[in-house]
PDB file of C-alpha atoms in Angstrom:
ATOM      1  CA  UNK V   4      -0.159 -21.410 -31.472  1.00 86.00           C
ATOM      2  CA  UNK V   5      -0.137 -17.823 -30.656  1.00 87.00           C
ATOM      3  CA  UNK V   6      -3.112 -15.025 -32.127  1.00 88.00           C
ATOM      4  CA  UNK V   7      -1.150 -14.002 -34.608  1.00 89.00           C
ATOM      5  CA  UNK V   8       0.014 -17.534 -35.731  1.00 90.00           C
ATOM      6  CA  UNK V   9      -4.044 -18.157 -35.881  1.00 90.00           C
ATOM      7  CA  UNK V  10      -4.828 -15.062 -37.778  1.00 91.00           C
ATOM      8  CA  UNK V  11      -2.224 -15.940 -40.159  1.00 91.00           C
ATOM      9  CA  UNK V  12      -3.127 -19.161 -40.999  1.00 92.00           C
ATOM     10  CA  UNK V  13      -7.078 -18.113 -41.141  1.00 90.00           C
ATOM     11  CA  UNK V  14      -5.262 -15.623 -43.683  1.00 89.00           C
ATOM     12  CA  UNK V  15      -3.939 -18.205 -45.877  1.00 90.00           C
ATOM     13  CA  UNK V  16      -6.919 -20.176 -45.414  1.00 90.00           C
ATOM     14  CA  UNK V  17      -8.955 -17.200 -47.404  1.00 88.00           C
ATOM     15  CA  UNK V  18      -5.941 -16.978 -49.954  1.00 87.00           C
ATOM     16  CA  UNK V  19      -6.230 -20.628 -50.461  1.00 90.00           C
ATOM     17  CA  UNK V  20     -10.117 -20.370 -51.123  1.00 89.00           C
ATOM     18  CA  UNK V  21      -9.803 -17.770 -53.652  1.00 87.00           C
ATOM     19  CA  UNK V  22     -12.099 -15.620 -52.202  1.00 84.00           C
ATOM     20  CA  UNK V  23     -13.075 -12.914 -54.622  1.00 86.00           C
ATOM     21  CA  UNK V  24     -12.643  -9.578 -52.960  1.00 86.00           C
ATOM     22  CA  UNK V  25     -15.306  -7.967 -55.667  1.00 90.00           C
ATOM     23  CA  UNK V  26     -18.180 -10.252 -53.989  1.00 91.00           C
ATOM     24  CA  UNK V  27     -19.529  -8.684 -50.522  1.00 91.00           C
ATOM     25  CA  UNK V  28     -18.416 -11.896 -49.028  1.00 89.00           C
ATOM     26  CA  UNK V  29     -15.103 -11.251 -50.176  1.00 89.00           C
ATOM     27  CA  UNK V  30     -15.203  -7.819 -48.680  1.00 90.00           C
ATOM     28  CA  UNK V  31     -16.371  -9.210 -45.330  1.00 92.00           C
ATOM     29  CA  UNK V  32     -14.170 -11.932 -44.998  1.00 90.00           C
ATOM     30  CA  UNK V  33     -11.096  -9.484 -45.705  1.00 90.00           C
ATOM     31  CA  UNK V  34     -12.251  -6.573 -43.150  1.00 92.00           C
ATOM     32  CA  UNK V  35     -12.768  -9.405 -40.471  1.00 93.00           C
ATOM     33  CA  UNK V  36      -9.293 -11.014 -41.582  1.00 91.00           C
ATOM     34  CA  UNK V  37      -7.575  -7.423 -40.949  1.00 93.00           C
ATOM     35  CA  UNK V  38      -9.028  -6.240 -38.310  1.00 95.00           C
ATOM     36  CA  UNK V  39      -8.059 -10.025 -36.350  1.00 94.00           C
ATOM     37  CA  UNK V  40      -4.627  -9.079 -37.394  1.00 93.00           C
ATOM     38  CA  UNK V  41      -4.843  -5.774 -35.688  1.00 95.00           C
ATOM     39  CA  UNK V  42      -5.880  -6.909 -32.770  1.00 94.00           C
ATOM     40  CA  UNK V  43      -3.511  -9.803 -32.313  1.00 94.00           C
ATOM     41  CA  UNK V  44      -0.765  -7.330 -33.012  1.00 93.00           C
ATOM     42  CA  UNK V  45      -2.314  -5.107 -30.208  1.00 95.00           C
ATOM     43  CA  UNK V  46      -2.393  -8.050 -27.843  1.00 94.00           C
ATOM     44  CA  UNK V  47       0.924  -9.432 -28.860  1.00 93.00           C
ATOM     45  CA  UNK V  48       2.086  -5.601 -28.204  1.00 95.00           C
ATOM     46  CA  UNK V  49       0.366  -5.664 -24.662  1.00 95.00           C
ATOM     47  CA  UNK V  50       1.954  -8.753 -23.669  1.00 95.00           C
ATOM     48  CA  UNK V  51       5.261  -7.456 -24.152  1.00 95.00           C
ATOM     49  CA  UNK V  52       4.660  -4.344 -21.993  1.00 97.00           C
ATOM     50  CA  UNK V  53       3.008  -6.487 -19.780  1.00 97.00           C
ATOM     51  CA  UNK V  54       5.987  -8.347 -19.415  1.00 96.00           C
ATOM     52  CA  UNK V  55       8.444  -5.914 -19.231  1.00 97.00           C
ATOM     53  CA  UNK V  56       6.474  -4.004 -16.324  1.00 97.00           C
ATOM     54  CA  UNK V  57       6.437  -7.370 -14.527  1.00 97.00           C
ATOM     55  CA  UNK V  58      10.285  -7.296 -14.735  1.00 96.00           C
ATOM     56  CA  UNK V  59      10.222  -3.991 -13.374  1.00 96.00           C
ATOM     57  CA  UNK V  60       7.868  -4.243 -10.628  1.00 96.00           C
ATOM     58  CA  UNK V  61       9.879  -7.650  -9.556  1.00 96.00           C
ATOM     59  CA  UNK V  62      13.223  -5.575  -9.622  1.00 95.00           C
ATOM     60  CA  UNK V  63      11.316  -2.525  -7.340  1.00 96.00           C
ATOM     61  CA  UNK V  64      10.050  -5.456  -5.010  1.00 95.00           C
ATOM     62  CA  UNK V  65      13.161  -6.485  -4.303  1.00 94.00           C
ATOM     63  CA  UNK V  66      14.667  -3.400  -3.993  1.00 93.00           C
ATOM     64  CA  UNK V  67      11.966  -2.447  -1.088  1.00 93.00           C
ATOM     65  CA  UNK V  68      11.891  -5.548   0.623  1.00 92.00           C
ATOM     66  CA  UNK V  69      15.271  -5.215   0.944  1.00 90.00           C
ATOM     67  CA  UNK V  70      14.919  -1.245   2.456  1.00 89.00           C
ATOM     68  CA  UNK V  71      12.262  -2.696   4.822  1.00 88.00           C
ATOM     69  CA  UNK V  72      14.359  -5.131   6.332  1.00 86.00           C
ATOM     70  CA  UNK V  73      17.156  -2.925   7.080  1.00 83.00           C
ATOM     71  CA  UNK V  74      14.633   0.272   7.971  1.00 81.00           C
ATOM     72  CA  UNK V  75      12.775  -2.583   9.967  1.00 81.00           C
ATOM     73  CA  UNK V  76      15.854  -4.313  11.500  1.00 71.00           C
ATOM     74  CA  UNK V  77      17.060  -1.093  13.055  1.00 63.00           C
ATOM     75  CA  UNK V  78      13.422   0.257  14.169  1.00 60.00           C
ATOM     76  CA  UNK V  79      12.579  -3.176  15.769  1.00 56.00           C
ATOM     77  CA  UNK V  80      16.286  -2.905  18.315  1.00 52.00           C
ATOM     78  CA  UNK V  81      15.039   0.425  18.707  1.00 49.00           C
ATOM     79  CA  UNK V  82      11.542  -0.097  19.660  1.00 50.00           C
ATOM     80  CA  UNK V  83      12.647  -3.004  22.077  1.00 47.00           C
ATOM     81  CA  UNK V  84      13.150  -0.744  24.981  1.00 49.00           C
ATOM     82  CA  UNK V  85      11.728  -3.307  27.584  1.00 47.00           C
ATOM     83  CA  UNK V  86      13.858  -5.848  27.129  1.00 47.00           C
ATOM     84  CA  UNK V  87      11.064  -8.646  27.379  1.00 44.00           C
ATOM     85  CA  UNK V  88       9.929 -11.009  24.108  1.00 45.00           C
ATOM     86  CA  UNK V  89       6.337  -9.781  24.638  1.00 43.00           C
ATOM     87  CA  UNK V  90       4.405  -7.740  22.284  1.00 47.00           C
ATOM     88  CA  UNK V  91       3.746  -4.849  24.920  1.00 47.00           C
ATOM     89  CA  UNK V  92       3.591  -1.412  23.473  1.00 54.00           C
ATOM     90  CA  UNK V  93       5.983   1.659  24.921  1.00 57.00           C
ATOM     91  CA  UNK V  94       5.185   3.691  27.141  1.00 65.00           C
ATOM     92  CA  UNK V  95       3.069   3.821  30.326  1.00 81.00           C
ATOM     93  CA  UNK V  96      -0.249   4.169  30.372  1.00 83.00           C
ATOM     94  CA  UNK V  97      -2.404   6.069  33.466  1.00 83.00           C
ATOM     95  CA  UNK V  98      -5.684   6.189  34.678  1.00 86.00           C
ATOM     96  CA  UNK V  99      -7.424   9.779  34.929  1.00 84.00           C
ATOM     97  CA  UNK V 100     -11.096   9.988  35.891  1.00 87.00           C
ATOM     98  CA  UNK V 101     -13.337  13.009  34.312  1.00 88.00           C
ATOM     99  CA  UNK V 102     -13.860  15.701  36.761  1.00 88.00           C
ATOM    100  CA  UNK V 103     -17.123  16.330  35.211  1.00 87.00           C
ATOM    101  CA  UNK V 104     -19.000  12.940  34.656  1.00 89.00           C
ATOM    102  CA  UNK V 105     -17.103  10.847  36.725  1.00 87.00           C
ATOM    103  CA  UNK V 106     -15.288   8.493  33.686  1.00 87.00           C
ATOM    104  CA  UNK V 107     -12.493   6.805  34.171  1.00 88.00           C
ATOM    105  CA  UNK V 108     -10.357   5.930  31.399  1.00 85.00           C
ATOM    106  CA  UNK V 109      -6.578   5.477  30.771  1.00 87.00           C
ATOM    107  CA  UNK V 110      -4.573   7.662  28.508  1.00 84.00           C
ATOM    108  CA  UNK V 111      -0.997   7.074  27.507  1.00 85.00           C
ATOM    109  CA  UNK V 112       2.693   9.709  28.379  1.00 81.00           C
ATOM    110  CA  UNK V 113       2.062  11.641  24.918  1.00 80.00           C
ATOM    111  CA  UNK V 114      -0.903  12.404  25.198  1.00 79.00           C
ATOM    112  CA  UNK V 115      -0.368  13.346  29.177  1.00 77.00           C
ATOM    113  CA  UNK V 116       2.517  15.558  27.668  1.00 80.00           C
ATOM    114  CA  UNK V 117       0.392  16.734  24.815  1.00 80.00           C
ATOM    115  CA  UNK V 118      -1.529  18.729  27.492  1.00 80.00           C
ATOM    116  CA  UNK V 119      -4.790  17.241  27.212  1.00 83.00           C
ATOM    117  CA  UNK V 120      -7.484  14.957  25.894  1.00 85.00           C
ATOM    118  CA  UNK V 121     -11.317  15.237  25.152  1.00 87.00           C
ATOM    119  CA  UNK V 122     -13.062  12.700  27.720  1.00 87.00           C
ATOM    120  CA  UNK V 123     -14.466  10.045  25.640  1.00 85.00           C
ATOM    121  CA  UNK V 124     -18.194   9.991  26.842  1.00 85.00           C
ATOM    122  CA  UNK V 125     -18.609  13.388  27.863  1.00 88.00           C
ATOM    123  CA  UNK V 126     -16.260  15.422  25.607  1.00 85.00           C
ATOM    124  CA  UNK V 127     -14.821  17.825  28.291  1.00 86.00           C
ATOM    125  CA  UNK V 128     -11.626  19.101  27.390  1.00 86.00           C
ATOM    126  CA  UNK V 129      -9.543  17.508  30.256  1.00 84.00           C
ATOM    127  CA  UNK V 130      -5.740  19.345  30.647  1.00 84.00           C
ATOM    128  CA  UNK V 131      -2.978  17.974  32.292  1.00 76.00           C
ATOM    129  CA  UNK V 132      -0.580  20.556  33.929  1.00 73.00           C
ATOM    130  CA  UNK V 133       3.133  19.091  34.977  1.00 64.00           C
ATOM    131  CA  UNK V 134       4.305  21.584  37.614  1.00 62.00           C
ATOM    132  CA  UNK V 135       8.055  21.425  37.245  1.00 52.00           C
ATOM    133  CA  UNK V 136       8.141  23.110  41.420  1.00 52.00           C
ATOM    134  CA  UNK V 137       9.261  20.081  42.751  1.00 51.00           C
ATOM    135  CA  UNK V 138      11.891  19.660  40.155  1.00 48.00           C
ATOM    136  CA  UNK V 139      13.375  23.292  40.678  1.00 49.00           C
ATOM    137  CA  UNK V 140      13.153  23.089  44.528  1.00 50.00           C
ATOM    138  CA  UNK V 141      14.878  19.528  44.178  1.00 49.00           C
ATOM    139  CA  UNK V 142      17.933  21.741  42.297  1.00 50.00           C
ATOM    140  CA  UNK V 143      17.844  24.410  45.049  1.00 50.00           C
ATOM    141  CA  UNK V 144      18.605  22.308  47.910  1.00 47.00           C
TER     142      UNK V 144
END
């Protein structure tokens, strides 16, 4: 038996006593009676947009998951450069030692080509200059 099923019934129930409305019982009983109807209509109401947003967040879940696996499915052959079943990121990483304290920590190709890094204990802006001499006299000969 739904709310509203209840508060009807507790409804008829009052009918069926003859509760005179003129008493301050009556009066009471009535308020209470109509303001259990208005909230079971509000929660019947909520239900039903509850419901229908559940659809609709269903539908938008499926729609996604199906985006992610073919936005996924094409990243993952992309990102598989090394050809090995291992979980290894991309990239190389390379050891550089702090000219200033003496650290020695490994930083990976962007940030190498990014031009620099703060060293991690000291703070020392550390830049990394690629020459491109060897390249250009490599073309010359």
């Amino acid at each position: 038996m739904t709310t509203t099923e209840k508060v009807a019934y507790l409804k008829g129930l009052m009918e069926g006593m003859k509760l005179d409305e003129a008493t301050n019982e009556g009066k009471l009983f009535a308020l209470i009676a109509e303001i259990l109807d208005d909230l079971s209509n509000n929660v019947a109401d909520l239900e039903d947009y509850t419901a229908e947003l559940t659809e609709q967040v269903d539908a938008v879940d499926e729609d996604l998951n199906a985006l992610e696996e073919d936005f996924y499915e094409e990243w993952d052959e992309d990102e598989d450069e090394c050809g090995c079943c291992c979980d290894c990121e991309d990239g190389e990483y390379y050891d550089v030692t702090c000219p200033n304290c003496g650290e020695e920590f490994e930083v990976d190709e962007d940030t190498l080509l990014d031009g620099g890094i703060d060293c991690p204990n000291c703070g020392e802006n550390l830049e990394f200059d690629f020459d491109c001499e060897n390249d250009e006299d490599e073309q010359d000969d």
